[in-house]
Each structure stands twice: as C-alpha cells, then as structure tokens.
C-alpha cells in the first residue's frame, strides 16, 4: 500500500472515530492499571491481565490481542476451555478465542474502547464459564 | 450474589421454603385459626390462637431430603381462654381438634391423626402439624403452654414462643446498638435474614445429606439450640458458620460425657434426652460435627469449581447446581436491564457488581460462536 493511500485511510478512520492502537493502549494503561502490555508493534498490541468475576470465583488470566483494522481477540490463558468430560466451553471460536459479541449486531466497533467492552464481556463470559464448569449448563444466553 | 457468601446464600435460598409457599402457608394457617374460632365451633368460646413453632417460626426451614419432598411445618393451637374442661384429658382436646377440622369440607379429605397432633396434608407441597395446647397454669407474663405428651395421658410444659424470642435474641445479640428485639419481618430472603438463620439451615441440610436415616440423626431442635448458643459475629456468613461450628465442637470436646441440651425457654425440658437412650447416635453426631467443622473451615481457601465441588459434597449436587443457576439468573436479570457493572480498580479486577459510579454498566453483548 502506498504512503498516500495509508494517509487517506488514516484520515478516513479518524473521521469515523476509529481509535488508534496508541489510544487503546493509553486507555488500558490508565483504566486497567493491573493489566500488562506484553507486546507492541506498529500495528499490533497484546495485553494480559487477571479477572475475577465474583469474590468466590477463581482468578482467570486473559490475553487480548488487537491488530490494526482487525477485531480484538481474547484468549483464556490460565484454565482449560474444556471441562472434565472433555466438552468445549460454549461460545468459543474455532481458534479458541472467546466469542464475546455478535458481529452482525455491531456490538463491538473500532471506535469503542477495549476496557469498556471486551474486558467487561470477558468478565461476564468467565462468570458463565465457571458456572458451566460447575453445572454443565451455560446460563449467559447467546447465539451460534 | 457477588461477594464471598454468594454461593452459600444462594444455597439457603434454594433449600428454604420459597416465598410463594411461605405466603400460602401463612394464609392457610390463619384461615384454619378463623375456622377453629368461628361460631359453631367447639372452641368458639375458648379463644383459639394458631401460631407457628419450630423452623417456620424462626425462619430456618429446610427442604426435606430424600423421596418425600414436602416441608414439615409445625403449629400450635393454644386455647387462650383456658378451657378447663380439657385439663385432665389431652385426648379429648385432640379429638375435638380433629372433629372440628373434619367438619369443614376444605380440610376433611386432608386431615390425618398423628400421635399427639393433627396433620393437614397439602400433598406435594407441605404438611401442617397442629399441636393443641393450653396456657400453663401460673405462667405470669411468660408464653408457657402445656401440650399433650406422647401417650396422651397428661400434659407436659412447652414454650415455643419463648424459644422463638430466645433464638431471635441470640441472632441479634451481636448488634452494637441497644434496641429492643426487632420482630422478624414475615418472610425474609436468605440474604436479608440474620446469619444465624442461614447457619442453622446449612447445618440442617448438611446433616440431612449425611444421615440417610433421619431418625438416627440429631434432632433439629437440638442442633438449632447448640448452634444458637455458640453463635458469634464475624466478617461474613462463611466466617460465622466456621466460628460457630468450631465453638460448638470445642464445647463437645470439653465434655467428658454426653452433653446435655436443655430448652432455654423451658429449662425442665431436656431436648437431648434421646442421646441418653441411644448413645451411639451421640457418637455419630459428634464425629459428623467434627468432620463438618473441618470441611467448612477448608472452604475459606477454595474458589470457583473447587469450592463448588466441596459444597456439593456437603449440601448435595442438585442444591448447589440450583444455587449457581439462581445466582446466574439474578446476574442475567441485572444484565438485561442494564444494571450490571464491572469495576476495574481496587484489590480485584473484573469484579461484577451492580452498576455504579465505580462500576460502569456493561454494554450490551450477545455471546456468539461456532461452538
């Protein structure tokens, strides 16, 4: 892609309110101070942090990767995504990332902050994941 | 639902008499009272008064374990007017109670004569056991009554209202402010009750899971009294449950012989007399208590799935699964009404809570995925 095209796309993105990686990183540093930025390249960032949905829940380690012009991906790092019987947790993509929203409903858009969307949705997903491990049922609703 | 006691409280909600059933029972026993005192009744001039005793009175109901899923609820019919004609014949009193109930088409088909009370069977839901009583002679300002003994030859003293007041005092004595005892509101959710009520419910449930033959297990009144005597406040329900069990176990361990438990509201009544008769039941009780205490202590170090597995062993798999489902449905209700938040500061990150300034509401999402 030529330098001019990139500049045009950048201006277009800015007009649409698309957040840059730098903006997402700044917000994460400020609002999720216990999370760590593990990798940073020009068009890629990876964060990791712990979430504990309730006081009686486990703490779970989540990795979030965001590639420029791409959708964020969330991974469960600390625990298996299958239960003792070997069943896969509901609401995972084939690449084992967490299915946190329905793309068709535009629930996440690039003008949204990760810490206001992906992270709380991870916490909620983890709450239901834990309940699924305990009971075998997913109580968080959703679609396939 | 989000704090450390979240699962324990939900377990109590699952095992206790539900709010609709509680309301149904309240309505029914009051209607029975009106029938017993109505014109044309044999008790018309005796001022019969029906009131709950036992677990219904002190809000420690626990669903029955095993095949029969009906709650066992106890009531007293006290003839406040004295009814001297029954004073030498408890059997006559019981007979008249039975016939008066049978005179009503609503009750006729569900009346059952028990040893010393009359049972009304609301099959599949609960049964109400009504024990007839007279005011105790020379009782002064107390609530003491006399009730038929097992053989129906004579009366023996009892004091269910006194016990209820004692229990309430035990559950609230740790309040710092001086105040008269607040009466329990008619039906409280598990989270709103004094913790002592929940502690008794959990212990009774654990006992039911452990002892497949209920007749060999510790009587509920004995267990309730012991726990209430040893109750002290702590930082959470989980902590208080642990401390109360430890204190009870210490007392048991310090007693060289079988401990004696008397009714605090009726000191001549030895609640624990069956242990004198069957000392092997006392042995089973003490070893279960010690084990239960240890397991509860260990709970405090567990989280998530491990915690749930330990709770299932104690309280039954079905009950814990229902408790988890109950909490999940409460969270989902908050979520769908935009009131579920997540806080990102403080000692825990990612903690769900009711939305507030420090826990902004979570934006709407639909879990998706190809499975």
Short mmCIF file of C-alpha atoms in Angstrom, two decimals:
data_model
loop_
_atom_site.label_atom_id
_atom_site.label_comp_id
_atom_site.label_asym_id
_atom_site.label_seq_id
_atom_site.Cartn_x
_atom_site.Cartn_y
_atom_site.Cartn_z
CA UNK A 1 0.00 0.00 0.00
CA UNK A 2 1.41 3.40 -0.97
CA UNK A 3 2.16 6.16 1.53
CA UNK A 4 -0.67 8.34 0.18
CA UNK A 5 -3.22 5.55 0.45
CA UNK A 6 -2.23 4.95 4.03
CA UNK A 7 -2.61 8.63 4.83
CA UNK A 8 -6.04 8.69 3.18
CA UNK A 9 -7.19 5.64 5.13
CA UNK A 10 -5.88 7.15 8.34
CA UNK A 11 -7.83 10.35 7.78
CA UNK A 12 -10.92 8.33 6.94
CA UNK A 13 -10.53 6.25 10.09
CA UNK A 14 -10.07 9.38 12.21
CA UNK A 15 -13.23 10.91 10.75
CA UNK A 16 -15.13 7.73 11.66
CA UNK A 17 -13.80 7.85 15.22
CA UNK A 18 -11.79 4.66 14.84
CA UNK A 19 -9.43 4.51 17.76
CA UNK A 20 -5.76 4.06 17.14
CA UNK A 21 -3.74 1.42 18.92
CA UNK A 22 -1.99 4.20 20.77
CA UNK A 23 -5.31 5.47 22.05
CA UNK A 24 -6.36 1.98 23.14
CA UNK A 25 -3.03 1.47 24.90
CA UNK A 26 -3.26 4.76 26.74
CA UNK A 27 -6.76 3.97 27.92
CA UNK A 28 -5.78 0.47 29.06
CA UNK A 29 -2.80 1.83 30.99
CA UNK A 30 -4.99 4.35 32.72
CA UNK A 31 -8.13 2.33 33.37
CA UNK A 32 -6.77 -1.20 33.82
CA UNK A 33 -3.55 -0.48 35.70
CA UNK A 34 -3.08 -4.07 36.85
CA UNK A 35 -3.03 -5.29 33.24
CA UNK A 36 0.25 -5.53 31.37
CA UNK A 37 1.14 -4.70 27.83
CA UNK A 38 3.10 -7.74 26.73
CA UNK A 39 3.84 -6.91 23.09
CA UNK A 40 3.68 -3.80 20.95
CA UNK A 41 4.41 -3.36 17.30
CA UNK A 42 3.27 -0.68 14.92
CA UNK A 43 0.04 -2.45 14.11
CA UNK A 44 -0.31 -4.92 16.94
CA UNK A 45 -0.67 -4.93 20.72
CA UNK A 46 -1.11 -7.70 23.27
CA UNK A 47 -2.31 -7.23 26.83
CA UNK A 48 -2.62 -9.72 29.65
CA UNK A 49 -4.38 -9.45 32.97
CA UNK A 50 -6.38 -11.24 35.61
CA UNK A 51 -10.13 -11.10 36.08
CA UNK A 52 -12.18 -12.42 39.00
CA UNK A 53 -15.92 -12.14 38.32
CA UNK A 54 -17.08 -12.62 41.94
CA UNK A 55 -15.42 -12.90 45.34
CA UNK A 56 -15.97 -16.65 45.35
CA UNK A 57 -14.70 -17.13 41.76
CA UNK A 58 -11.27 -18.17 40.66
CA UNK A 59 -8.97 -15.59 39.14
CA UNK A 60 -8.60 -16.08 35.41
CA UNK A 61 -5.82 -14.85 33.14
CA UNK A 62 -6.96 -13.32 29.86
CA UNK A 63 -4.90 -12.29 26.88
CA UNK A 64 -6.27 -9.71 24.47
CA UNK A 65 -4.70 -9.11 21.10
CA UNK A 66 -5.60 -6.23 18.86
CA UNK A 67 -4.34 -5.94 15.32
CA UNK A 68 -4.89 -2.68 13.49
CA UNK A 69 -8.00 -2.75 11.31
CA UNK A 70 -8.93 -6.04 12.83
CA UNK A 71 -11.26 -7.20 15.61
CA UNK A 72 -9.86 -7.85 19.10
CA UNK A 73 -9.25 -11.43 20.14
CA UNK A 74 -9.48 -12.71 23.71
CA UNK A 75 -7.88 -15.91 24.98
CA UNK A 76 -8.27 -17.74 28.29
CA UNK A 77 -4.70 -18.45 29.38
CA UNK A 78 -4.93 -19.86 32.90
CA UNK A 79 -7.57 -22.55 32.58
CA UNK A 80 -8.65 -25.13 30.01
CA UNK A 81 -11.50 -24.37 27.65
CA UNK A 82 -12.85 -27.87 28.12
CA UNK A 83 -14.42 -29.35 31.20
CA UNK A 84 -13.51 -32.59 32.98
CA UNK A 85 -15.56 -34.59 30.46
CA UNK A 86 -13.71 -33.01 27.56
CA UNK A 87 -16.58 -30.85 26.26
CA UNK A 88 -15.64 -27.49 24.79
CA UNK A 89 -16.98 -24.39 26.51
CA UNK A 90 -19.89 -22.87 24.64
CA UNK A 91 -19.22 -19.60 22.83
CA UNK A 92 -15.73 -20.06 21.55
CA UNK A 93 -14.49 -19.51 18.02
CA UNK A 94 -12.74 -22.35 16.20
CA UNK A 95 -9.40 -20.74 17.02
CA UNK A 96 -10.33 -20.99 20.74
CA UNK A 97 -10.82 -17.27 21.18
CA UNK A 98 -13.76 -16.17 23.31
CA UNK A 99 -16.95 -15.24 21.46
CA UNK A 100 -17.87 -12.11 23.28
CA UNK A 101 -20.26 -10.39 20.92
CA UNK A 102 -22.30 -10.87 17.77
CA UNK A 103 -20.54 -9.11 14.91
CA UNK A 104 -23.79 -8.87 12.96
CA UNK A 105 -25.26 -6.68 15.71
CA UNK A 106 -22.28 -4.31 15.59
CA UNK A 107 -21.87 -4.72 19.33
CA UNK A 108 -18.17 -4.00 19.02
CA UNK A 109 -16.85 -1.36 16.64
CA UNK A 110 -13.36 0.04 16.26
CA UNK A 111 -14.47 3.31 17.82
CA UNK A 112 -15.05 1.52 21.15
CA UNK A 113 -12.56 1.24 23.98
CA UNK A 114 -11.35 -2.27 24.81
CA UNK A 115 -11.59 -1.71 28.56
CA UNK A 116 -15.25 -0.64 28.25
CA UNK A 117 -16.31 -3.56 26.09
CA UNK A 118 -14.04 -6.56 25.60
CA UNK A 119 -12.79 -6.69 29.18
CA UNK A 120 -16.19 -6.49 30.95
CA UNK A 121 -17.53 -9.00 28.42
CA UNK A 122 -14.63 -11.28 29.32
CA UNK A 123 -15.53 -11.00 33.00
CA UNK A 124 -19.13 -11.88 32.24
CA UNK A 125 -18.02 -14.74 29.97
CA UNK A 126 -15.80 -16.05 32.77
CA UNK A 127 -18.68 -15.89 35.25
CA UNK A 128 -20.76 -18.08 32.95
CA UNK A 129 -17.79 -20.27 32.06
CA UNK A 130 -17.25 -21.04 35.74
CA UNK A 131 -20.95 -21.79 36.20
CA UNK A 132 -20.81 -24.08 33.16
CA UNK A 133 -17.88 -25.97 34.68
CA UNK A 134 -19.90 -26.45 37.86
CA UNK A 135 -23.32 -27.33 36.41
CA UNK A 136 -22.76 -28.29 32.77
CA UNK A 137 -25.14 -25.52 31.69
CA UNK A 138 -24.45 -22.14 30.08
CA UNK A 139 -26.70 -19.50 31.63
CA UNK A 140 -25.43 -16.48 29.71
CA UNK A 141 -27.63 -16.77 26.67
CA UNK A 142 -26.14 -16.16 23.22
CA UNK A 143 -26.34 -17.37 19.69
CA UNK A 144 -24.48 -19.71 17.42
CA UNK B 1 -24.56 -12.56 44.97
CA UNK B 2 -21.09 -11.27 44.09
CA UNK B 3 -19.45 -11.43 47.49
CA UNK B 4 -17.76 -14.34 49.19
CA UNK B 5 -21.05 -15.55 50.66
CA UNK B 6 -22.75 -15.50 47.25
CA UNK B 7 -22.98 -19.26 46.83
CA UNK B 8 -23.83 -20.04 50.46
CA UNK B 9 -26.67 -17.51 50.45
CA UNK B 10 -27.97 -18.94 47.18
CA UNK B 11 -27.90 -22.44 48.70
CA UNK B 12 -30.05 -21.17 51.58
CA UNK B 13 -32.49 -19.62 49.10
CA UNK B 14 -32.76 -22.93 47.29
CA UNK B 15 -33.32 -25.09 50.36
CA UNK B 16 -35.73 -22.91 52.30
CA UNK B 17 -39.46 -22.67 51.82
CA UNK B 18 -39.96 -20.41 48.81
CA UNK B 19 -41.60 -17.02 49.18
CA UNK B 20 -44.84 -18.01 47.39
CA UNK B 21 -45.14 -21.15 49.51
CA UNK B 22 -44.41 -19.20 52.65
CA UNK B 23 -47.25 -16.82 51.78
CA UNK B 24 -49.52 -19.77 51.04
CA UNK B 25 -48.75 -21.38 54.39
CA UNK B 26 -49.36 -18.09 56.24
CA UNK B 27 -52.71 -17.68 54.55
CA UNK B 28 -53.73 -21.27 55.27
CA UNK B 29 -52.88 -21.40 58.93
CA UNK B 30 -54.67 -18.12 59.55
CA UNK B 31 -57.73 -19.49 57.78
CA UNK B 32 -57.54 -22.60 59.95
CA UNK B 33 -57.40 -20.35 63.00
CA UNK B 34 -60.50 -18.48 61.90
CA UNK B 35 -62.35 -21.77 61.34
CA UNK B 36 -61.39 -23.08 64.76
CA UNK B 37 -62.67 -19.95 66.48
CA UNK B 38 -65.79 -19.39 64.37
CA UNK B 39 -69.34 -19.54 65.57
CA UNK B 40 -70.49 -23.13 65.82
CA UNK B 41 -67.03 -24.40 66.64
CA UNK B 42 -66.49 -26.48 69.78
CA UNK B 43 -63.75 -23.95 70.58
CA UNK B 44 -65.98 -20.95 69.94
CA UNK B 45 -65.62 -19.55 73.44
CA UNK B 46 -62.04 -20.68 74.08
CA UNK B 47 -60.21 -18.01 72.05
CA UNK B 48 -58.14 -20.43 69.97
CA UNK B 49 -54.92 -18.94 68.69
CA UNK B 50 -52.85 -20.58 65.97
CA UNK B 51 -49.19 -19.72 65.68
CA UNK B 52 -46.11 -21.32 64.15
CA UNK B 53 -43.43 -23.12 66.09
CA UNK B 54 -40.16 -24.65 65.05
CA UNK B 55 -38.43 -23.80 61.82
CA UNK B 56 -41.32 -21.83 60.33
CA UNK B 57 -41.38 -19.56 63.38
CA UNK B 58 -37.66 -18.81 63.37
CA UNK B 59 -37.15 -18.90 59.55
CA UNK B 60 -34.86 -21.88 59.42
CA UNK B 61 -36.93 -24.08 57.11
CA UNK B 62 -35.03 -26.62 55.05
CA UNK B 63 -36.49 -28.69 52.24
CA UNK B 64 -36.77 -32.35 53.10
CA UNK B 65 -34.07 -34.60 51.72
CA UNK B 66 -34.99 -37.82 50.02
CA UNK B 67 -38.10 -39.02 48.27
CA UNK B 68 -40.74 -37.14 50.26
CA UNK B 69 -40.37 -33.55 49.19
CA UNK B 70 -42.99 -31.97 51.47
CA UNK B 71 -42.00 -29.39 54.05
CA UNK B 72 -42.83 -30.40 57.59
CA UNK B 73 -44.28 -27.31 59.32
CA UNK B 74 -45.36 -27.17 62.95
CA UNK B 75 -48.06 -25.09 64.56
CA UNK B 76 -49.67 -24.71 67.95
CA UNK B 77 -53.36 -24.18 68.61
CA UNK B 78 -53.48 -22.58 72.04
CA UNK B 79 -56.83 -22.14 73.72
CA UNK B 80 -56.07 -18.80 75.27
CA UNK B 81 -59.33 -18.87 77.20
CA UNK B 82 -58.08 -21.71 79.38
CA UNK B 83 -60.69 -24.39 78.52
CA UNK B 84 -60.67 -26.09 81.91
CA UNK B 85 -62.72 -28.99 80.55
CA UNK B 86 -59.63 -30.35 78.79
CA UNK B 87 -57.28 -30.03 81.71
CA UNK B 88 -57.44 -33.67 82.67
CA UNK B 89 -57.89 -35.06 79.19
CA UNK B 90 -55.43 -34.23 76.45
CA UNK B 91 -57.00 -36.94 74.33
CA UNK B 92 -60.36 -35.18 74.38
CA UNK B 93 -58.67 -31.97 73.27
CA UNK B 94 -57.04 -33.73 70.34
CA UNK B 95 -60.32 -35.47 69.46
CA UNK B 96 -62.20 -32.17 69.37
CA UNK B 97 -59.50 -30.55 67.23
CA UNK B 98 -59.73 -33.40 64.75
CA UNK B 99 -63.53 -33.37 64.55
CA UNK B 100 -63.72 -29.60 64.18
CA UNK B 101 -61.33 -29.76 61.24
CA UNK B 102 -63.26 -32.63 59.68
CA UNK B 103 -66.44 -30.51 59.84
CA UNK B 104 -65.01 -28.33 57.10
CA UNK B 105 -65.17 -29.70 53.56
CA UNK B 106 -61.86 -27.99 52.76
CA UNK B 107 -59.96 -29.93 55.40
CA UNK B 108 -61.96 -33.15 55.67
CA UNK B 109 -60.03 -35.01 52.98
CA UNK B 110 -56.59 -33.95 54.13
CA UNK B 111 -56.86 -34.49 57.89
CA UNK B 112 -54.64 -37.16 59.41
CA UNK B 113 -54.50 -38.11 63.08
CA UNK B 114 -50.92 -38.31 64.33
CA UNK B 115 -49.55 -39.31 67.72
CA UNK B 116 -50.31 -36.06 69.51
CA UNK B 117 -51.16 -33.61 66.79
CA UNK B 118 -53.41 -33.31 63.76
CA UNK B 119 -51.80 -33.18 60.35
CA UNK B 120 -53.20 -31.40 57.32
CA UNK B 121 -51.65 -32.86 54.19
CA UNK B 122 -51.15 -30.49 51.29
CA UNK B 123 -49.68 -33.26 49.21
CA UNK B 124 -46.60 -32.38 47.22
CA UNK B 125 -46.10 -29.04 48.97
CA UNK B 126 -46.11 -29.26 52.75
CA UNK B 127 -47.99 -30.65 55.70
CA UNK B 128 -49.07 -28.61 58.70
CA UNK B 129 -48.89 -30.35 62.07
CA UNK B 130 -51.15 -28.69 64.61
CA UNK B 131 -50.42 -29.39 68.23
CA UNK B 132 -53.22 -28.42 70.64
CA UNK B 133 -52.22 -26.59 73.81
CA UNK B 134 -53.49 -24.82 76.90
CA UNK B 135 -51.89 -21.92 78.73
CA UNK B 136 -49.62 -23.17 81.51
CA UNK B 137 -51.05 -22.60 84.98
CA UNK B 138 -49.43 -19.66 86.81
CA UNK B 139 -47.43 -18.66 83.77
CA UNK B 140 -47.49 -14.97 84.57
CA UNK B 141 -46.17 -12.88 81.73
CA UNK B 142 -44.40 -15.76 80.00
CA UNK B 143 -45.62 -17.64 76.94
CA UNK B 144 -45.51 -21.05 78.61
CA UNK B 145 -48.05 -23.61 77.50
CA UNK B 146 -48.88 -27.23 78.23
CA UNK B 147 -49.14 -29.77 75.41
CA UNK B 148 -50.22 -33.42 75.29
CA UNK B 149 -47.46 -35.94 75.93
CA UNK B 150 -46.84 -38.92 73.66
CA UNK B 151 -49.23 -41.24 75.47
CA UNK B 152 -51.95 -38.58 75.67
CA UNK B 153 -52.35 -39.27 79.37
CA UNK B 154 -51.19 -35.93 80.61
CA UNK B 155 -49.72 -32.61 79.64
CA UNK B 156 -46.13 -31.51 79.65
CA UNK B 157 -44.74 -27.98 79.55
CA UNK B 158 -43.55 -26.28 76.39
CA UNK B 159 -42.73 -22.75 75.28
CA UNK B 160 -42.44 -22.29 71.50
CA UNK B 161 -42.93 -18.51 71.58
CA UNK B 162 -40.34 -18.23 74.32
CA UNK B 163 -37.93 -20.28 72.21
CA UNK B 164 -38.58 -18.09 69.20
CA UNK B 165 -37.79 -14.96 71.24
CA UNK B 166 -34.64 -16.56 72.65
CA UNK B 167 -33.45 -17.53 69.16
CA UNK B 168 -34.07 -14.04 67.81
CA UNK B 169 -32.14 -12.59 70.73
CA UNK B 170 -29.24 -14.96 70.01
CA UNK B 171 -29.20 -13.94 66.36
CA UNK B 172 -29.12 -10.23 67.08
CA UNK B 173 -27.21 -10.01 70.34
CA UNK B 174 -24.07 -9.10 68.49
CA UNK B 175 -25.51 -5.79 67.33
CA UNK B 176 -23.69 -2.93 68.95
CA UNK B 177 -26.64 -0.65 69.32
CA UNK B 178 -29.02 -1.14 72.20
CA UNK B 179 -32.52 -1.71 70.97
CA UNK B 180 -35.50 -3.87 71.68
CA UNK B 181 -35.60 -7.00 69.62
CA UNK B 182 -36.95 -6.19 66.19
CA UNK B 183 -39.54 -8.74 65.17
CA UNK B 184 -38.58 -10.71 62.08
CA UNK B 185 -40.46 -9.46 59.07
CA UNK B 186 -42.90 -12.05 57.74
CA UNK B 187 -40.61 -13.56 55.11
CA UNK B 188 -37.05 -12.62 54.53
CA UNK B 189 -34.84 -13.57 51.66
CA UNK B 190 -31.78 -15.53 52.75
CA UNK B 191 -29.54 -12.52 52.17
CA UNK B 192 -31.66 -10.35 54.47
CA UNK B 193 -32.00 -12.77 57.36
CA UNK B 194 -29.80 -12.77 60.42
CA UNK B 195 -26.84 -15.01 59.62
CA UNK B 196 -27.75 -17.39 62.43
CA UNK B 197 -30.85 -18.46 60.48
CA UNK B 198 -28.71 -19.32 57.46
CA UNK B 199 -26.15 -21.12 59.65
CA UNK B 200 -28.88 -23.33 61.11
CA UNK B 201 -30.30 -24.03 57.63
CA UNK B 202 -26.91 -25.04 56.25
CA UNK B 203 -26.15 -27.29 59.22
CA UNK B 204 -29.55 -29.00 58.98
CA UNK B 205 -29.08 -29.56 55.27
CA UNK B 206 -25.57 -30.98 55.78
CA UNK B 207 -26.99 -33.28 58.45
CA UNK B 208 -29.72 -34.49 56.07
CA UNK B 209 -27.19 -35.24 53.34
CA UNK B 210 -25.00 -37.18 55.78
CA UNK B 211 -27.65 -39.21 57.61
CA UNK B 212 -29.79 -41.27 55.27
CA UNK B 213 -31.92 -42.42 58.23
CA UNK B 214 -33.36 -39.24 59.72
CA UNK B 215 -34.42 -41.00 62.92
CA UNK B 216 -30.77 -41.63 63.83
CA UNK B 217 -29.67 -38.05 63.14
CA UNK B 218 -29.53 -35.23 65.67
CA UNK B 219 -32.94 -33.61 66.24
CA UNK B 220 -33.31 -30.23 64.56
CA UNK B 221 -34.21 -28.52 67.84
CA UNK B 222 -31.01 -29.81 69.49
CA UNK B 223 -28.83 -28.76 66.57
CA UNK B 224 -30.53 -25.37 66.36
CA UNK B 225 -30.15 -24.75 70.10
CA UNK B 226 -26.47 -25.75 70.15
CA UNK B 227 -25.63 -23.52 67.20
CA UNK B 228 -27.60 -20.57 68.59
CA UNK B 229 -25.82 -20.93 71.94
CA UNK B 230 -22.43 -20.80 70.23
CA UNK B 231 -23.13 -18.16 67.61
CA UNK B 232 -20.82 -15.17 67.32
CA UNK B 233 -20.43 -12.49 64.70
CA UNK B 234 -17.68 -12.43 62.13
CA UNK B 235 -16.72 -10.89 58.82
CA UNK B 236 -19.07 -12.93 56.66
CA UNK B 237 -21.61 -15.75 56.79
CA UNK B 238 -18.87 -18.22 55.81
CA UNK B 239 -16.66 -16.98 58.63
CA UNK B 240 -19.52 -17.03 61.17
CA UNK B 241 -20.54 -20.54 60.12
CA UNK B 242 -16.96 -21.69 60.67
CA UNK B 243 -16.63 -19.97 64.06
CA UNK B 244 -20.00 -21.20 65.32
CA UNK B 245 -19.16 -24.79 64.37
CA UNK B 246 -15.71 -24.52 65.97
CA UNK B 247 -17.19 -23.16 69.20
CA UNK B 248 -19.80 -25.91 69.28
CA UNK B 249 -17.16 -28.57 68.66
CA UNK B 250 -14.98 -27.17 71.42
CA UNK B 251 -17.84 -27.50 73.88
CA UNK B 252 -18.48 -31.07 72.74
CA UNK B 253 -14.79 -31.95 73.04
CA UNK B 254 -14.54 -30.46 76.52
CA UNK B 255 -17.45 -32.53 77.78
CA UNK B 256 -16.33 -35.89 79.05
CA UNK B 257 -19.81 -37.37 78.87
CA UNK B 258 -22.76 -36.85 76.58
CA UNK B 259 -23.58 -33.15 76.54
CA UNK B 260 -26.94 -32.11 77.89
CA UNK B 261 -29.03 -29.64 75.96
CA UNK B 262 -31.98 -28.08 77.77
CA UNK B 263 -34.63 -25.86 76.24
CA UNK B 264 -33.54 -22.31 77.07
CA UNK B 265 -37.20 -21.24 77.14
CA UNK B 266 -38.35 -24.23 79.19
CA UNK B 267 -35.49 -25.37 81.40
CA UNK B 268 -37.14 -28.57 82.66
CA UNK B 269 -37.25 -29.89 79.11
CA UNK B 270 -34.17 -31.90 78.18
CA UNK B 271 -34.02 -31.64 74.40
CA UNK B 272 -31.17 -34.12 74.13
CA UNK B 273 -32.73 -36.99 76.09
CA UNK B 274 -32.65 -39.37 73.11
CA UNK B 275 -28.84 -39.40 73.36
CA UNK B 276 -29.13 -40.84 76.87
CA UNK B 277 -31.24 -43.59 75.40
CA UNK B 278 -29.12 -44.09 72.26
CA UNK B 279 -25.53 -43.11 72.98
CA UNK B 280 -24.39 -44.47 69.60
CA UNK B 281 -26.40 -41.65 67.97
CA UNK B 282 -24.40 -39.17 70.02
CA UNK B 283 -21.18 -40.73 68.72
CA UNK B 284 -22.36 -40.40 65.12
CA UNK B 285 -23.38 -36.82 65.80
CA UNK B 286 -20.06 -35.77 67.31
CA UNK B 287 -17.97 -37.33 64.58
CA UNK B 288 -20.15 -35.76 61.88
CA UNK B 289 -19.93 -32.37 63.61
CA UNK B 290 -16.16 -32.54 63.82
CA UNK B 291 -15.87 -33.50 60.15
CA UNK B 292 -18.36 -30.83 59.03
CA UNK B 293 -16.49 -28.19 61.03
CA UNK B 294 -13.19 -29.11 59.39
CA UNK B 295 -14.67 -29.12 55.89
CA UNK B 296 -16.31 -25.72 56.43
CA UNK B 297 -13.02 -24.31 57.64
CA UNK B 298 -11.34 -25.52 54.45
CA UNK B 299 -13.99 -23.84 52.29
CA UNK B 300 -12.50 -20.47 53.05
CA UNK B 301 -9.42 -21.34 50.99
CA UNK B 302 -11.35 -22.52 47.94
CA UNK B 303 -12.70 -20.72 44.89
CA UNK B 304 -14.66 -21.40 41.74
CA UNK B 305 -15.07 -25.02 40.65
CA UNK B 306 -13.12 -26.40 43.64
CA UNK B 307 -15.37 -24.51 46.03
CA UNK B 308 -18.47 -25.78 44.24
CA UNK B 309 -17.23 -29.38 44.40
CA UNK B 310 -16.68 -29.07 48.16
CA UNK B 311 -20.12 -27.53 48.61
CA UNK B 312 -21.71 -30.31 46.55
CA UNK B 313 -20.17 -32.92 48.83
CA UNK B 314 -21.65 -31.13 51.83
CA UNK B 315 -25.04 -29.98 50.62
CA UNK B 316 -25.84 -32.14 47.62
CA UNK B 317 -25.11 -31.73 43.93
CA UNK B 318 -28.63 -30.73 42.91
CA UNK B 319 -28.86 -27.99 45.53
CA UNK B 320 -25.52 -26.44 44.55
CA UNK B 321 -26.39 -26.56 40.85
CA UNK B 322 -29.68 -24.82 41.59
CA UNK B 323 -27.87 -22.22 43.69
CA UNK B 324 -25.46 -21.49 40.84
CA UNK B 325 -28.38 -21.21 38.44
CA UNK B 326 -30.17 -18.85 40.82
CA UNK B 327 -27.16 -16.52 41.02
CA UNK B 328 -26.69 -16.69 37.27
CA UNK B 329 -30.32 -15.74 36.65
CA UNK B 330 -30.02 -12.77 39.03
CA UNK B 331 -26.93 -11.60 37.17
CA UNK B 332 -28.67 -12.04 33.83
CA UNK B 333 -31.63 -10.01 35.06
CA UNK B 334 -29.29 -7.18 36.02
CA UNK B 335 -27.52 -7.54 32.70
CA UNK B 336 -30.67 -7.33 30.60
CA UNK B 337 -31.85 -4.25 32.48
CA UNK B 338 -28.50 -2.51 32.01
CA UNK B 339 -27.70 -2.63 35.74
CA UNK B 340 -24.73 -4.96 35.66
CA UNK B 341 -21.40 -3.24 36.08
CA UNK B 342 -17.75 -4.16 36.33
CA UNK B 343 -15.18 -2.47 38.50
CA UNK B 344 -11.57 -2.27 37.39
CA UNK B 345 -9.96 -0.78 40.44
CA UNK B 346 -9.26 -1.99 43.92
CA UNK B 347 -7.88 -5.32 45.01
CA UNK B 348 -9.80 -7.32 42.43
CA UNK B 349 -10.14 -6.59 38.76
CA UNK B 350 -13.02 -7.64 36.67
CA UNK B 351 -15.42 -7.92 39.57
CA UNK B 352 -19.03 -7.88 38.55
CA UNK B 353 -21.40 -5.80 40.63
CA UNK B 354 -24.48 -3.68 40.48
CA UNK B 355 -23.68 -0.77 38.16
CA UNK B 356 -22.46 2.36 39.92
CA UNK B 357 -20.03 5.22 39.50
CA UNK B 358 -17.10 2.92 40.28
CA UNK B 359 -18.54 0.03 38.30
CA UNK B 360 -19.83 1.36 34.98
CA UNK B 361 -22.67 -0.54 33.38
CA UNK B 362 -21.52 -3.20 30.95
CA UNK B 363 -22.55 -2.51 27.37
CA UNK B 364 -24.96 -4.92 25.76
CA UNK B 365 -23.45 -8.00 24.17
CA UNK B 366 -24.60 -11.33 22.78
CA UNK B 367 -22.29 -14.29 23.25
CA UNK B 368 -21.71 -15.84 19.90
CA UNK B 369 -19.53 -18.54 18.46
CA UNK B 370 -19.40 -21.62 16.39
CA UNK B 371 -19.18 -23.79 19.48
#
